[in-house]
mmCIF file of C-alpha atoms in Angstrom:
data_model
loop_
_atom_site.group_PDB
_atom_site.id
_atom_site.type_symbol
_atom_site.label_atom_id
_atom_site.label_comp_id
_atom_site.label_asym_id
_atom_site.label_seq_id
_atom_site.Cartn_x
_atom_site.Cartn_y
_atom_site.Cartn_z
ATOM 1 C CA UNK A 20 -39.738 -61.285 -22.351
ATOM 2 C CA UNK A 21 -40.419 -58.897 -25.353
ATOM 3 C CA UNK A 22 -39.962 -55.978 -22.877
ATOM 4 C CA UNK A 23 -37.005 -57.138 -21.255
ATOM 5 C CA UNK A 24 -35.283 -57.665 -25.096
ATOM 6 C CA UNK A 25 -36.468 -54.199 -25.634
ATOM 7 C CA UNK A 26 -34.693 -52.848 -22.888
ATOM 8 C CA UNK A 27 -31.552 -54.669 -23.717
ATOM 9 C CA UNK A 28 -31.650 -53.674 -27.445
ATOM 10 C CA UNK A 29 -32.266 -49.902 -26.529
ATOM 11 C CA UNK A 30 -29.309 -50.145 -23.783
ATOM 12 C CA UNK A 31 -26.907 -51.768 -26.478
ATOM 13 C CA UNK A 32 -27.961 -49.299 -28.971
ATOM 14 C CA UNK A 33 -27.229 -46.226 -26.505
ATOM 15 C CA UNK A 34 -23.953 -47.702 -25.809
ATOM 16 C CA UNK A 35 -23.103 -48.063 -29.515
ATOM 17 C CA UNK A 36 -24.425 -44.346 -30.251
ATOM 18 C CA UNK A 37 -22.109 -43.272 -27.137
ATOM 19 C CA UNK A 38 -19.278 -45.223 -28.597
ATOM 20 C CA UNK A 39 -19.365 -43.642 -31.984
ATOM 21 C CA UNK A 40 -19.941 -40.043 -30.623
ATOM 22 C CA UNK A 41 -17.053 -40.595 -28.215
ATOM 23 C CA UNK A 42 -14.834 -41.815 -31.233
ATOM 24 C CA UNK A 43 -15.461 -38.764 -33.183
ATOM 25 C CA UNK A 44 -14.751 -36.134 -30.664
ATOM 26 C CA UNK A 45 -11.694 -37.984 -29.651
ATOM 27 C CA UNK A 46 -10.466 -37.429 -33.290
ATOM 28 C CA UNK A 47 -11.436 -33.639 -33.427
ATOM 29 C CA UNK A 48 -9.919 -30.757 -31.386
ATOM 30 C CA UNK A 49 -13.278 -29.528 -30.512
ATOM 31 C CA UNK A 50 -16.451 -29.665 -32.048
ATOM 32 C CA UNK A 51 -20.255 -28.650 -31.345
ATOM 33 C CA UNK A 52 -23.323 -30.677 -31.016
ATOM 34 C CA UNK A 53 -24.929 -29.822 -34.215
ATOM 35 C CA UNK A 54 -21.837 -30.388 -36.112
ATOM 36 C CA UNK A 55 -21.244 -34.023 -33.913
ATOM 37 C CA UNK A 56 -24.795 -34.798 -35.196
ATOM 38 C CA UNK A 57 -24.289 -33.775 -38.708
ATOM 39 C CA UNK A 58 -21.021 -36.072 -38.473
ATOM 40 C CA UNK A 59 -22.276 -39.122 -36.986
ATOM 41 C CA UNK A 60 -26.020 -38.983 -38.500
ATOM 42 C CA UNK A 61 -27.882 -39.347 -34.967
ATOM 43 C CA UNK A 62 -30.851 -37.302 -34.271
ATOM 44 C CA UNK A 63 -30.968 -34.232 -32.141
ATOM 45 C CA UNK A 64 -32.689 -35.755 -28.993
ATOM 46 C CA UNK A 65 -30.369 -38.859 -29.107
ATOM 47 C CA UNK A 66 -27.473 -36.751 -29.326
ATOM 48 C CA UNK A 67 -28.614 -34.640 -26.245
ATOM 49 C CA UNK A 68 -29.329 -37.743 -24.083
ATOM 50 C CA UNK A 69 -25.801 -39.634 -24.935
ATOM 51 C CA UNK A 70 -23.666 -36.266 -24.581
ATOM 52 C CA UNK A 71 -25.264 -35.528 -21.140
ATOM 53 C CA UNK A 72 -24.306 -39.461 -20.232
ATOM 54 C CA UNK A 73 -20.792 -38.887 -21.413
ATOM 55 C CA UNK A 74 -20.387 -35.665 -19.410
ATOM 56 C CA UNK A 75 -21.501 -37.158 -16.469
ATOM 57 C CA UNK A 76 -18.584 -39.475 -16.619
ATOM 58 C CA UNK A 77 -15.846 -36.748 -17.293
ATOM 59 C CA UNK A 78 -14.517 -38.542 -20.276
ATOM 60 C CA UNK A 79 -15.534 -35.350 -22.392
ATOM 61 C CA UNK A 80 -16.099 -31.805 -21.568
ATOM 62 C CA UNK A 81 -17.290 -28.427 -22.530
ATOM 63 C CA UNK A 82 -14.734 -25.893 -23.000
ATOM 64 C CA UNK A 83 -16.047 -22.820 -24.229
ATOM 65 C CA UNK A 84 -18.178 -20.779 -27.227
ATOM 66 C CA UNK A 85 -17.335 -21.729 -30.785
ATOM 67 C CA UNK A 86 -18.311 -19.237 -33.772
ATOM 68 C CA UNK A 87 -22.046 -18.317 -34.451
ATOM 69 C CA UNK A 88 -23.456 -19.349 -37.557
ATOM 70 C CA UNK A 89 -23.510 -16.579 -40.349
ATOM 71 C CA UNK A 90 -27.204 -16.309 -40.089
ATOM 72 C CA UNK A 91 -26.551 -15.320 -36.357
ATOM 73 C CA UNK A 92 -27.790 -16.872 -33.070
ATOM 74 C CA UNK A 93 -25.872 -17.974 -30.097
ATOM 75 C CA UNK A 94 -22.355 -19.241 -29.892
ATOM 76 C CA UNK A 95 -22.271 -23.390 -29.901
ATOM 77 C CA UNK A 96 -20.875 -24.582 -26.855
ATOM 78 C CA UNK A 97 -18.070 -26.791 -27.999
ATOM 79 C CA UNK A 98 -17.086 -30.537 -26.812
ATOM 80 C CA UNK A 99 -13.643 -31.777 -26.275
ATOM 81 C CA UNK A 100 -12.173 -35.038 -25.196
ATOM 82 C CA UNK A 101 -10.555 -34.806 -21.653
ATOM 83 C CA UNK A 102 -7.160 -36.933 -22.373
ATOM 84 C CA UNK A 103 -6.429 -36.667 -18.802
ATOM 85 C CA UNK A 104 -9.570 -38.309 -17.800
ATOM 86 C CA UNK A 105 -7.135 -41.206 -16.701
ATOM 87 C CA UNK A 106 -3.744 -42.865 -17.554
ATOM 88 C CA UNK A 107 -2.351 -45.629 -19.225
ATOM 89 C CA UNK A 108 0.719 -47.376 -17.916
ATOM 90 C CA UNK A 109 2.512 -49.061 -21.043
ATOM 91 C CA UNK A 110 5.084 -51.875 -21.032
ATOM 92 C CA UNK A 111 6.676 -53.311 -23.710
ATOM 93 C CA UNK A 112 8.179 -56.768 -22.792
ATOM 94 C CA UNK A 113 11.105 -57.022 -24.912
ATOM 95 C CA UNK A 114 14.051 -59.460 -24.422
ATOM 96 C CA UNK A 115 16.427 -57.502 -22.345
ATOM 97 C CA UNK A 116 15.192 -53.933 -22.023
ATOM 98 C CA UNK A 117 11.401 -53.590 -21.265
ATOM 99 C CA UNK A 118 10.040 -50.159 -21.962
ATOM 100 C CA UNK A 119 7.928 -48.252 -19.392
ATOM 101 C CA UNK A 120 5.694 -45.478 -20.272
ATOM 102 C CA UNK A 121 2.921 -43.699 -18.540
ATOM 103 C CA UNK A 122 0.622 -41.639 -20.995
ATOM 104 C CA UNK A 123 -2.657 -40.098 -20.739
ATOM 105 C CA UNK A 124 -5.523 -41.003 -23.051
ATOM 106 C CA UNK A 125 -4.546 -38.766 -25.646
ATOM 107 C CA UNK A 126 -1.238 -40.861 -26.239
ATOM 108 C CA UNK A 127 0.944 -38.020 -24.721
ATOM 109 C CA UNK A 128 4.071 -39.401 -22.761
ATOM 110 C CA UNK A 129 4.304 -38.224 -19.152
ATOM 111 C CA UNK A 130 7.479 -40.287 -18.648
ATOM 112 C CA UNK A 131 9.188 -43.167 -19.836
ATOM 113 C CA UNK A 132 12.362 -45.432 -19.131
ATOM 114 C CA UNK A 133 13.884 -48.768 -19.819
ATOM 115 C CA UNK A 134 15.170 -51.432 -17.258
ATOM 116 C CA UNK A 135 17.731 -54.101 -17.896
ATOM 117 C CA UNK A 136 16.788 -57.684 -17.238
ATOM 118 C CA UNK A 137 18.851 -60.694 -17.785
ATOM 119 C CA UNK A 138 17.650 -64.011 -19.388
ATOM 120 C CA UNK A 139 18.659 -65.513 -15.856
ATOM 121 C CA UNK A 140 16.502 -62.983 -13.909
ATOM 122 C CA UNK A 141 14.059 -64.945 -11.714
ATOM 123 C CA UNK A 142 10.166 -64.394 -12.080
ATOM 124 C CA UNK A 143 10.067 -63.226 -8.554
ATOM 125 C CA UNK A 144 12.417 -60.530 -9.393
ATOM 126 C CA UNK A 145 11.244 -59.603 -12.701
ATOM 127 C CA UNK A 146 7.839 -59.260 -11.023
ATOM 128 C CA UNK A 147 9.192 -56.506 -8.083
ATOM 129 C CA UNK A 148 11.157 -54.700 -10.881
ATOM 130 C CA UNK A 149 7.584 -54.239 -12.781
ATOM 131 C CA UNK A 150 5.871 -53.372 -9.383
ATOM 132 C CA UNK A 151 8.605 -50.731 -8.837
ATOM 133 C CA UNK A 152 8.647 -49.284 -12.085
ATOM 134 C CA UNK A 153 5.106 -48.751 -12.177
ATOM 135 C CA UNK A 154 5.094 -47.068 -9.098
ATOM 136 C CA UNK A 155 7.852 -44.835 -9.836
ATOM 137 C CA UNK A 156 5.931 -43.627 -13.205
ATOM 138 C CA UNK A 157 2.642 -43.081 -11.093
ATOM 139 C CA UNK A 158 4.589 -41.178 -8.376
ATOM 140 C CA UNK A 159 6.266 -39.094 -11.384
ATOM 141 C CA UNK A 160 2.829 -38.092 -12.499
ATOM 142 C CA UNK A 161 1.710 -37.206 -8.908
ATOM 143 C CA UNK A 162 -1.065 -40.116 -9.755
ATOM 144 C CA UNK A 163 -3.033 -42.508 -7.212
ATOM 145 C CA UNK A 164 -3.502 -46.195 -8.563
ATOM 146 C CA UNK A 165 -7.100 -45.077 -8.837
ATOM 147 C CA UNK A 166 -5.910 -42.638 -11.738
ATOM 148 C CA UNK A 167 -4.647 -45.439 -14.031
ATOM 149 C CA UNK A 168 -7.235 -46.938 -16.442
ATOM 150 C CA UNK A 169 -5.309 -49.920 -17.671
ATOM 151 C CA UNK A 170 -1.956 -51.358 -17.204
ATOM 152 C CA UNK A 171 -1.161 -52.600 -20.787
ATOM 153 C CA UNK A 172 1.678 -55.108 -21.696
ATOM 154 C CA UNK A 173 2.918 -56.382 -24.952
ATOM 155 C CA UNK A 174 4.747 -59.819 -24.546
ATOM 156 C CA UNK A 175 6.158 -62.036 -27.119
ATOM 157 C CA UNK A 176 3.825 -65.300 -27.159
ATOM 158 C CA UNK A 177 0.142 -65.954 -26.869
ATOM 159 C CA UNK A 178 -1.951 -65.257 -23.772
ATOM 160 C CA UNK A 179 -5.342 -67.022 -23.481
ATOM 161 C CA UNK A 180 -7.020 -65.505 -20.340
ATOM 162 C CA UNK A 181 -9.703 -67.620 -20.413
ATOM 163 C CA UNK A 182 -7.736 -70.586 -19.225
ATOM 164 C CA UNK A 183 -4.596 -68.588 -17.985
ATOM 165 C CA UNK A 184 -2.385 -70.234 -21.072
ATOM 166 C CA UNK A 185 0.958 -68.615 -21.738
ATOM 167 C CA UNK A 186 2.473 -70.165 -25.149
ATOM 168 C CA UNK A 187 6.035 -68.526 -25.666
ATOM 169 C CA UNK A 188 9.600 -69.487 -26.591
ATOM 170 C CA UNK A 189 11.514 -70.814 -24.046
ATOM 171 C CA UNK A 190 13.461 -67.334 -23.678
ATOM 172 C CA UNK A 191 10.336 -65.632 -22.534
ATOM 173 C CA UNK A 192 8.571 -68.108 -20.409
ATOM 174 C CA UNK A 193 10.248 -66.521 -17.174
ATOM 175 C CA UNK A 194 7.765 -63.689 -17.524
ATOM 176 C CA UNK A 195 4.931 -66.218 -16.181
ATOM 177 C CA UNK A 196 2.705 -63.658 -17.968
ATOM 178 C CA UNK A 197 -0.823 -65.190 -16.195
ATOM 179 C CA UNK A 198 0.981 -64.948 -12.993
ATOM 180 C CA UNK A 199 2.186 -61.333 -13.819
ATOM 181 C CA UNK A 200 -1.105 -60.171 -14.482
ATOM 182 C CA UNK A 201 -3.034 -61.442 -11.570
ATOM 183 C CA UNK A 202 -0.210 -59.721 -9.292
ATOM 184 C CA UNK A 203 -0.441 -56.686 -10.910
ATOM 185 C CA UNK A 204 -4.026 -56.519 -10.590
ATOM 186 C CA UNK A 205 -4.005 -57.146 -7.093
ATOM 187 C CA UNK A 206 -1.311 -54.925 -6.291
ATOM 188 C CA UNK A 207 -2.384 -51.754 -8.198
ATOM 189 C CA UNK A 208 -6.337 -52.691 -8.354
ATOM 190 C CA UNK A 209 -6.090 -51.965 -11.911
ATOM 191 C CA UNK A 210 -7.080 -53.938 -14.958
ATOM 192 C CA UNK A 211 -4.237 -55.459 -17.034
ATOM 193 C CA UNK A 212 -4.271 -56.126 -20.751
ATOM 194 C CA UNK A 213 -1.920 -58.407 -22.425
ATOM 195 C CA UNK A 214 -1.355 -58.343 -26.205
ATOM 196 C CA UNK A 215 1.112 -59.980 -28.463
ATOM 197 C CA UNK A 216 3.940 -57.792 -29.089
ATOM 198 C CA UNK A 217 3.603 -57.951 -32.970
ATOM 199 C CA UNK A 218 -0.043 -57.675 -32.934
ATOM 200 C CA UNK A 219 0.375 -54.251 -30.847
ATOM 201 C CA UNK A 220 3.140 -53.226 -33.112
ATOM 202 C CA UNK A 221 0.870 -53.545 -36.245
ATOM 203 C CA UNK A 222 -1.923 -51.575 -34.463
ATOM 204 C CA UNK A 223 0.548 -48.955 -33.402
ATOM 205 C CA UNK A 224 1.490 -48.187 -37.098
ATOM 206 C CA UNK A 225 -2.186 -48.563 -38.268
ATOM 207 C CA UNK A 226 -3.222 -45.762 -35.601
ATOM 208 C CA UNK A 227 0.091 -43.618 -35.201
ATOM 209 C CA UNK A 228 2.500 -44.845 -37.718
ATOM 210 C CA UNK A 229 3.407 -45.567 -41.479
ATOM 211 C CA UNK A 230 0.357 -47.435 -41.856
ATOM 212 C CA UNK A 231 -2.349 -44.729 -41.008
ATOM 213 C CA UNK A 232 -4.812 -44.747 -43.368
ATOM 214 C CA UNK A 233 -4.643 -47.996 -44.786
ATOM 215 C CA UNK A 234 -7.191 -50.900 -44.376
ATOM 216 C CA UNK A 235 -5.338 -53.808 -44.720
ATOM 217 C CA UNK A 236 -1.821 -54.193 -43.751
ATOM 218 C CA UNK A 237 0.606 -56.641 -42.446
ATOM 219 C CA UNK A 238 3.415 -55.911 -39.630
ATOM 220 C CA UNK A 239 6.348 -58.265 -40.335
ATOM 221 C CA UNK A 240 8.879 -58.333 -37.206
ATOM 222 C CA UNK A 241 12.134 -60.177 -37.600
ATOM 223 C CA UNK A 242 14.813 -60.172 -35.284
ATOM 224 C CA UNK A 243 14.870 -62.146 -31.906
ATOM 225 C CA UNK A 244 11.758 -63.480 -33.151
ATOM 226 C CA UNK A 245 9.728 -64.182 -36.408
ATOM 227 C CA UNK A 246 5.968 -62.993 -36.477
ATOM 228 C CA UNK A 247 3.602 -61.008 -38.230
ATOM 229 C CA UNK A 248 0.709 -58.720 -37.094
ATOM 230 C CA UNK A 249 -2.446 -58.783 -39.418
ATOM 231 C CA UNK A 250 -4.638 -55.814 -39.821
ATOM 232 C CA UNK A 251 -8.011 -56.942 -41.928
ATOM 233 C CA UNK A 252 -10.418 -54.129 -42.906
ATOM 234 C CA UNK A 253 -9.041 -51.583 -40.045
ATOM 235 C CA UNK A 254 -9.215 -54.420 -37.319
ATOM 236 C CA UNK A 255 -6.344 -56.560 -35.870
ATOM 237 C CA UNK A 256 -7.338 -60.271 -36.763
ATOM 238 C CA UNK A 257 -5.765 -62.625 -34.443
ATOM 239 C CA UNK A 258 -7.550 -65.805 -35.649
ATOM 240 C CA UNK A 259 -9.711 -68.599 -33.771
ATOM 241 C CA UNK A 260 -7.028 -69.405 -31.234
ATOM 242 C CA UNK A 261 -5.140 -66.074 -31.522
ATOM 243 C CA UNK A 262 -2.232 -67.488 -33.275
ATOM 244 C CA UNK A 263 -2.499 -65.899 -36.415
ATOM 245 C CA UNK A 264 0.462 -64.231 -38.071
ATOM 246 C CA UNK A 265 3.150 -67.343 -36.414
ATOM 247 C CA UNK A 266 5.041 -67.174 -39.768
ATOM 248 C CA UNK A 267 8.020 -68.425 -37.751
ATOM 249 C CA UNK A 268 6.544 -71.976 -38.379
ATOM 250 C CA UNK A 269 6.661 -71.118 -42.061
ATOM 251 C CA UNK A 270 8.565 -74.214 -43.938
ATOM 252 C CA UNK A 271 11.539 -73.738 -45.586
ATOM 253 C CA UNK A 272 12.868 -76.713 -47.716
ATOM 254 C CA UNK A 273 16.287 -78.074 -46.685
ATOM 255 C CA UNK A 274 18.271 -81.154 -47.418
ATOM 256 C CA UNK A 275 16.883 -82.708 -44.010
ATOM 257 C CA UNK A 276 13.385 -81.908 -45.121
ATOM 258 C CA UNK A 277 11.164 -79.270 -43.996
ATOM 259 C CA UNK A 278 12.649 -76.650 -41.511
ATOM 260 C CA UNK A 279 10.855 -73.554 -39.695
ATOM 261 C CA UNK A 280 11.614 -70.159 -41.457
ATOM 262 C CA UNK A 281 12.759 -69.084 -38.153
ATOM 263 C CA UNK A 282 15.504 -71.338 -37.810
ATOM 264 C CA UNK A 283 17.186 -69.321 -41.041
ATOM 265 C CA UNK A 284 16.238 -65.935 -40.271
ATOM 266 C CA UNK A 285 16.072 -65.118 -36.457
ATOM 267 C CA UNK A 286 18.559 -63.349 -34.894
ATOM 268 C CA UNK A 287 19.867 -66.568 -32.864
ATOM 269 C CA UNK A 288 20.273 -67.953 -36.443
ATOM 270 C CA UNK A 289 22.521 -65.075 -37.553
ATOM 271 C CA UNK A 290 24.421 -64.807 -34.282
ATOM 272 C CA UNK A 291 25.036 -68.862 -34.779
ATOM 273 C CA UNK A 292 26.158 -68.621 -38.601
ATOM 274 C CA UNK A 293 28.626 -65.684 -37.785
ATOM 275 C CA UNK A 294 30.179 -68.055 -34.897
ATOM 276 C CA UNK A 295 30.115 -71.049 -37.712
ATOM 277 C CA UNK A 296 31.044 -69.378 -40.678
ATOM 278 C CA UNK A 297 32.799 -65.932 -40.340
ATOM 279 C CA UNK A 298 36.208 -65.243 -41.344
ATOM 280 C CA UNK A 299 38.540 -64.800 -38.436
ATOM 281 C CA UNK A 300 38.849 -61.048 -39.307
ATOM 282 C CA UNK A 301 35.106 -60.676 -39.181
ATOM 283 C CA UNK A 302 34.467 -63.118 -35.850
ATOM 284 C CA UNK A 303 37.150 -61.014 -34.235
ATOM 285 C CA UNK A 304 35.206 -57.765 -34.885
ATOM 286 C CA UNK A 305 32.001 -59.029 -33.548
ATOM 287 C CA UNK A 306 32.811 -60.795 -30.409
ATOM 288 C CA UNK A 307 32.767 -59.195 -27.175
ATOM 289 C CA UNK A 308 35.196 -59.434 -24.362
ATOM 290 C CA UNK A 309 33.044 -62.244 -22.752
ATOM 291 C CA UNK A 310 33.666 -64.194 -26.153
ATOM 292 C CA UNK A 311 29.957 -64.071 -27.033
ATOM 293 C CA UNK A 312 29.277 -62.680 -30.663
ATOM 294 C CA UNK A 313 26.655 -59.909 -29.844
ATOM 295 C CA UNK A 314 24.325 -58.472 -31.994
ATOM 296 C CA UNK A 315 25.404 -55.031 -31.406
ATOM 297 C CA UNK A 316 28.527 -55.780 -32.688
ATOM 298 C CA UNK A 317 27.283 -57.528 -35.779
ATOM 299 C CA UNK A 318 25.228 -54.207 -36.324
ATOM 300 C CA UNK A 319 28.418 -52.212 -36.098
ATOM 301 C CA UNK A 320 30.251 -54.542 -38.466
ATOM 302 C CA UNK A 321 27.595 -54.206 -41.066
ATOM 303 C CA UNK A 322 27.437 -50.618 -40.767
ATOM 304 C CA UNK A 323 31.414 -50.632 -41.727
ATOM 305 C CA UNK A 324 30.414 -52.630 -44.578
ATOM 306 C CA UNK A 325 31.701 -55.970 -43.680
ATOM 307 C CA UNK A 326 31.565 -58.198 -46.621
ATOM 308 C CA UNK A 327 30.266 -61.476 -44.718
ATOM 309 C CA UNK A 328 28.058 -59.766 -42.511
ATOM 310 C CA UNK A 329 26.234 -58.191 -45.356
ATOM 311 C CA UNK A 330 25.911 -61.255 -47.526
ATOM 312 C CA UNK A 331 24.349 -62.841 -44.540
ATOM 313 C CA UNK A 332 21.830 -59.742 -44.690
ATOM 314 C CA UNK A 333 20.935 -60.422 -48.070
ATOM 315 C CA UNK A 334 20.475 -64.021 -47.449
ATOM 316 C CA UNK A 335 17.858 -63.239 -44.791
ATOM 317 C CA UNK A 336 16.613 -60.274 -46.662
ATOM 318 C CA UNK A 337 15.708 -62.932 -49.801
ATOM 319 C CA UNK A 338 13.871 -65.419 -47.168
ATOM 320 C CA UNK A 339 12.256 -62.593 -45.972
ATOM 321 C CA UNK A 340 11.060 -61.521 -49.246
ATOM 322 C CA UNK A 341 9.624 -65.086 -50.031
ATOM 323 C CA UNK A 342 7.688 -65.174 -46.763
ATOM 324 C CA UNK A 343 6.220 -61.779 -47.571
ATOM 325 C CA UNK A 344 5.322 -62.706 -50.972
ATOM 326 C CA UNK A 345 3.453 -65.707 -49.923
ATOM 327 C CA UNK A 346 1.533 -63.157 -47.369
ATOM 328 C CA UNK A 347 0.724 -60.810 -49.764
ATOM 329 C CA UNK A 348 -0.757 -63.495 -52.302
ATOM 330 C CA UNK A 349 -2.756 -64.803 -49.303
ATOM 331 C CA UNK A 350 -3.975 -61.710 -47.971
ATOM 332 C CA UNK A 351 -4.157 -58.962 -50.980
ATOM 333 C CA UNK A 352 -3.081 -56.268 -48.309
ATOM 334 C CA UNK A 353 -2.155 -52.769 -48.981
ATOM 335 C CA UNK A 354 1.043 -52.635 -47.263
ATOM 336 C CA UNK A 355 3.537 -54.687 -45.536
ATOM 337 C CA UNK A 356 5.937 -52.995 -42.782
ATOM 338 C CA UNK A 357 8.962 -54.376 -41.447
ATOM 339 C CA UNK A 358 10.001 -54.119 -37.963
ATOM 340 C CA UNK A 359 11.756 -55.826 -35.010
ATOM 341 C CA UNK A 360 15.383 -55.871 -34.556
ATOM 342 C CA UNK A 361 16.322 -56.236 -38.160
ATOM 343 C CA UNK A 362 14.882 -52.883 -38.963
ATOM 344 C CA UNK A 363 18.250 -51.568 -38.578
ATOM 345 C CA UNK A 364 19.021 -53.522 -41.539
ATOM 346 C CA UNK A 365 16.186 -51.809 -43.747
ATOM 347 C CA UNK A 366 18.211 -50.082 -45.878
ATOM 348 C CA UNK A 367 19.625 -53.255 -47.645
ATOM 349 C CA UNK A 368 16.944 -55.585 -46.624
ATOM 350 C CA UNK A 369 14.192 -53.517 -48.296
ATOM 351 C CA UNK A 370 15.437 -53.466 -51.880
ATOM 352 C CA UNK A 371 15.958 -57.117 -51.674
ATOM 353 C CA UNK A 372 12.442 -57.935 -50.331
ATOM 354 C CA UNK A 373 10.567 -55.852 -52.531
ATOM 355 C CA UNK A 374 12.410 -57.183 -55.629
ATOM 356 C CA UNK A 375 11.421 -60.654 -54.515
ATOM 357 C CA UNK A 376 7.598 -59.294 -53.789
ATOM 358 C CA UNK A 377 7.646 -57.675 -57.291
ATOM 359 C CA UNK A 378 8.720 -60.492 -59.126
ATOM 360 C CA UNK A 379 6.500 -63.324 -57.271
ATOM 361 C CA UNK A 380 3.693 -61.847 -55.352
ATOM 362 C CA UNK A 381 0.379 -61.995 -57.240
ATOM 363 C CA UNK A 382 -0.633 -58.375 -56.443
ATOM 364 C CA UNK A 383 2.615 -56.684 -55.264
ATOM 365 C CA UNK A 384 2.484 -53.921 -52.652
ATOM 366 C CA UNK A 385 5.358 -51.975 -51.184
ATOM 367 C CA UNK A 386 7.144 -53.221 -48.281
ATOM 368 C CA UNK A 387 8.377 -50.237 -45.969
ATOM 369 C CA UNK A 388 10.361 -49.889 -42.805
ATOM 370 C CA UNK A 389 8.428 -49.223 -39.518
ATOM 371 C CA UNK A 390 7.590 -45.648 -39.055
ATOM 372 C CA UNK A 391 7.526 -45.846 -35.227
ATOM 373 C CA UNK A 392 10.615 -48.234 -34.950
ATOM 374 C CA UNK A 393 11.034 -49.969 -31.312
ATOM 375 C CA UNK A 394 7.946 -47.555 -30.202
ATOM 376 C CA UNK A 395 5.298 -49.409 -32.460
ATOM 377 C CA UNK A 396 4.465 -51.825 -29.794
ATOM 378 C CA UNK A 397 3.677 -48.810 -27.152
ATOM 379 C CA UNK A 398 1.583 -46.833 -29.462
ATOM 380 C CA UNK A 399 -0.456 -50.216 -30.184
ATOM 381 C CA UNK A 400 -0.931 -50.266 -26.668
ATOM 382 C CA UNK A 401 -2.579 -46.951 -26.280
ATOM 383 C CA UNK A 402 -5.022 -47.696 -29.197
ATOM 384 C CA UNK A 403 -5.522 -51.023 -27.781
ATOM 385 C CA UNK A 404 -6.351 -49.562 -24.291
ATOM 386 C CA UNK A 405 -8.313 -46.769 -25.572
ATOM 387 C CA UNK A 406 -10.589 -49.507 -27.426
ATOM 388 C CA UNK A 407 -11.255 -51.118 -24.144
ATOM 389 C CA UNK A 408 -11.484 -48.198 -22.025
ATOM 390 C CA UNK A 409 -14.098 -46.488 -24.189
ATOM 391 C CA UNK A 410 -16.003 -49.542 -24.709
ATOM 392 C CA UNK A 411 -16.211 -50.193 -21.046
ATOM 393 C CA UNK A 412 -17.134 -46.525 -19.932
ATOM 394 C CA UNK A 413 -19.910 -46.533 -22.426
ATOM 395 C CA UNK A 414 -21.443 -49.834 -21.344
ATOM 396 C CA UNK A 415 -21.205 -48.658 -17.862
ATOM 397 C CA UNK A 416 -22.912 -45.714 -18.276
ATOM 398 C CA UNK A 417 -25.627 -47.535 -19.623
ATOM 399 C CA UNK A 418 -25.662 -49.921 -16.634
ATOM 400 C CA UNK A 419 -23.128 -52.397 -17.718
ATOM 401 C CA UNK A 420 -20.179 -54.012 -15.966
ATOM 402 C CA UNK A 421 -17.634 -51.425 -14.450
ATOM 403 C CA UNK A 422 -13.884 -50.812 -15.851
#
C-alpha cells in the first residue's frame, strides 16, 4: 500500500509540475530551459523529465537557439507554446443571436459569425443549426473533428452535469442544455464544456479584459437577465450548488412585500415600464411596425436624449448601485465590472452607480464598463477551455484519463 501511495503521489507531483511549466511557457513568447527552471523553481533533472513529456505531447515545441550567456557557451534551445496544437469552438448562446467562434489555443480567432434564432425555434431546429455552424467553422479552418480539443458553450442558467440538470429562466429552456451537450459530443466526438454565461464573462474580463491583474472582482451583468460572476483570489467562485451570483433574486422592498430585484431592473421590466407609462411621443418612437416595443428602439431613443427613457435608466442605475454596494461590502473585492445588454447605457449608469457605491459601500471600489463588451463570454470560454485542456493533457501524459 505504501508503494502504491508513493507511485500515486509521484504521478500527481509530475502532473502539477507539468501544469506549472506549461502555464509559464504559455505566458511567454519563448523561453530557455534554464530560464524556465529559475522561474518555476523546479530542479534541472525534474525540468528535463517534464519538458520531454510535454514535447512528446506536441503542446510545446523547440523553436531554435536563443542568446548565449555573456560568459560564453552554447546558445540555449528555446521552448514555445504550440498554439495550433488543437482548436476550440466557443459558442455564446445569448437569447436570439448566438455567437460562434473557432480559435486556436492562443485565443486567436480563425472564424466567427452569429446566427438568428427566434424564441419560438424548436430544440430540434436549434440543434441542427448549431451542428451546421460547428461544421462550417471546422471546414473554414480545414480541420477535422479530431483537431478540436473542446466545444465550449456559455449559456444563461445553471447546468449540473452530474445529474444532467439544467436550471434557467423559461426563455432559455428551449436550449435543453443536457441534450445539446450529449448530441454534440456524439456528433463531433469532442468533449463539451458548459459554463454559465455571466461566469464565463467574469473569467474573460479577468484573463483578457479590464480585470487583468486583479485578484478579486465581480462582473455584474444586467439586461435580459441579471447575474454576477465572482472571482475570488484569481479563481471563479461558483458556490456549493453552482448558483453563486444569482443576484436576480436579491430582494427589493415594495408595497406588496419583498420582490426580486430582476422584476425592477431587467430588460423585460424596462420594456414593460415603457409600454405602461411612457408618454405618447416616446411610445411612438420606440415601437416597431409590428406594434412591439423594442430594446433596439429604446436604445436609439436614449441616445437621442429622450427624457422618459433617461429617467428610467437613472432609476435602474440607482437600484443596481444599491445591489453592487451590498456585493462590495460583502466580498471586499477590487473591482466591479458592468456588462450585459445594459453596457450600452454605461455612460449614464456608471456615475449613478459609483455615487451610490461611494456613499454606502463599506470599502468602495470602482465600478467600470466591460472592456470586452459582448465578447467577454467568448474570451472566458477560451480561458476555461485551456484550463481543462492543460490539466487533462498533463494528467494523460502521466497515465491519467484521456482528454
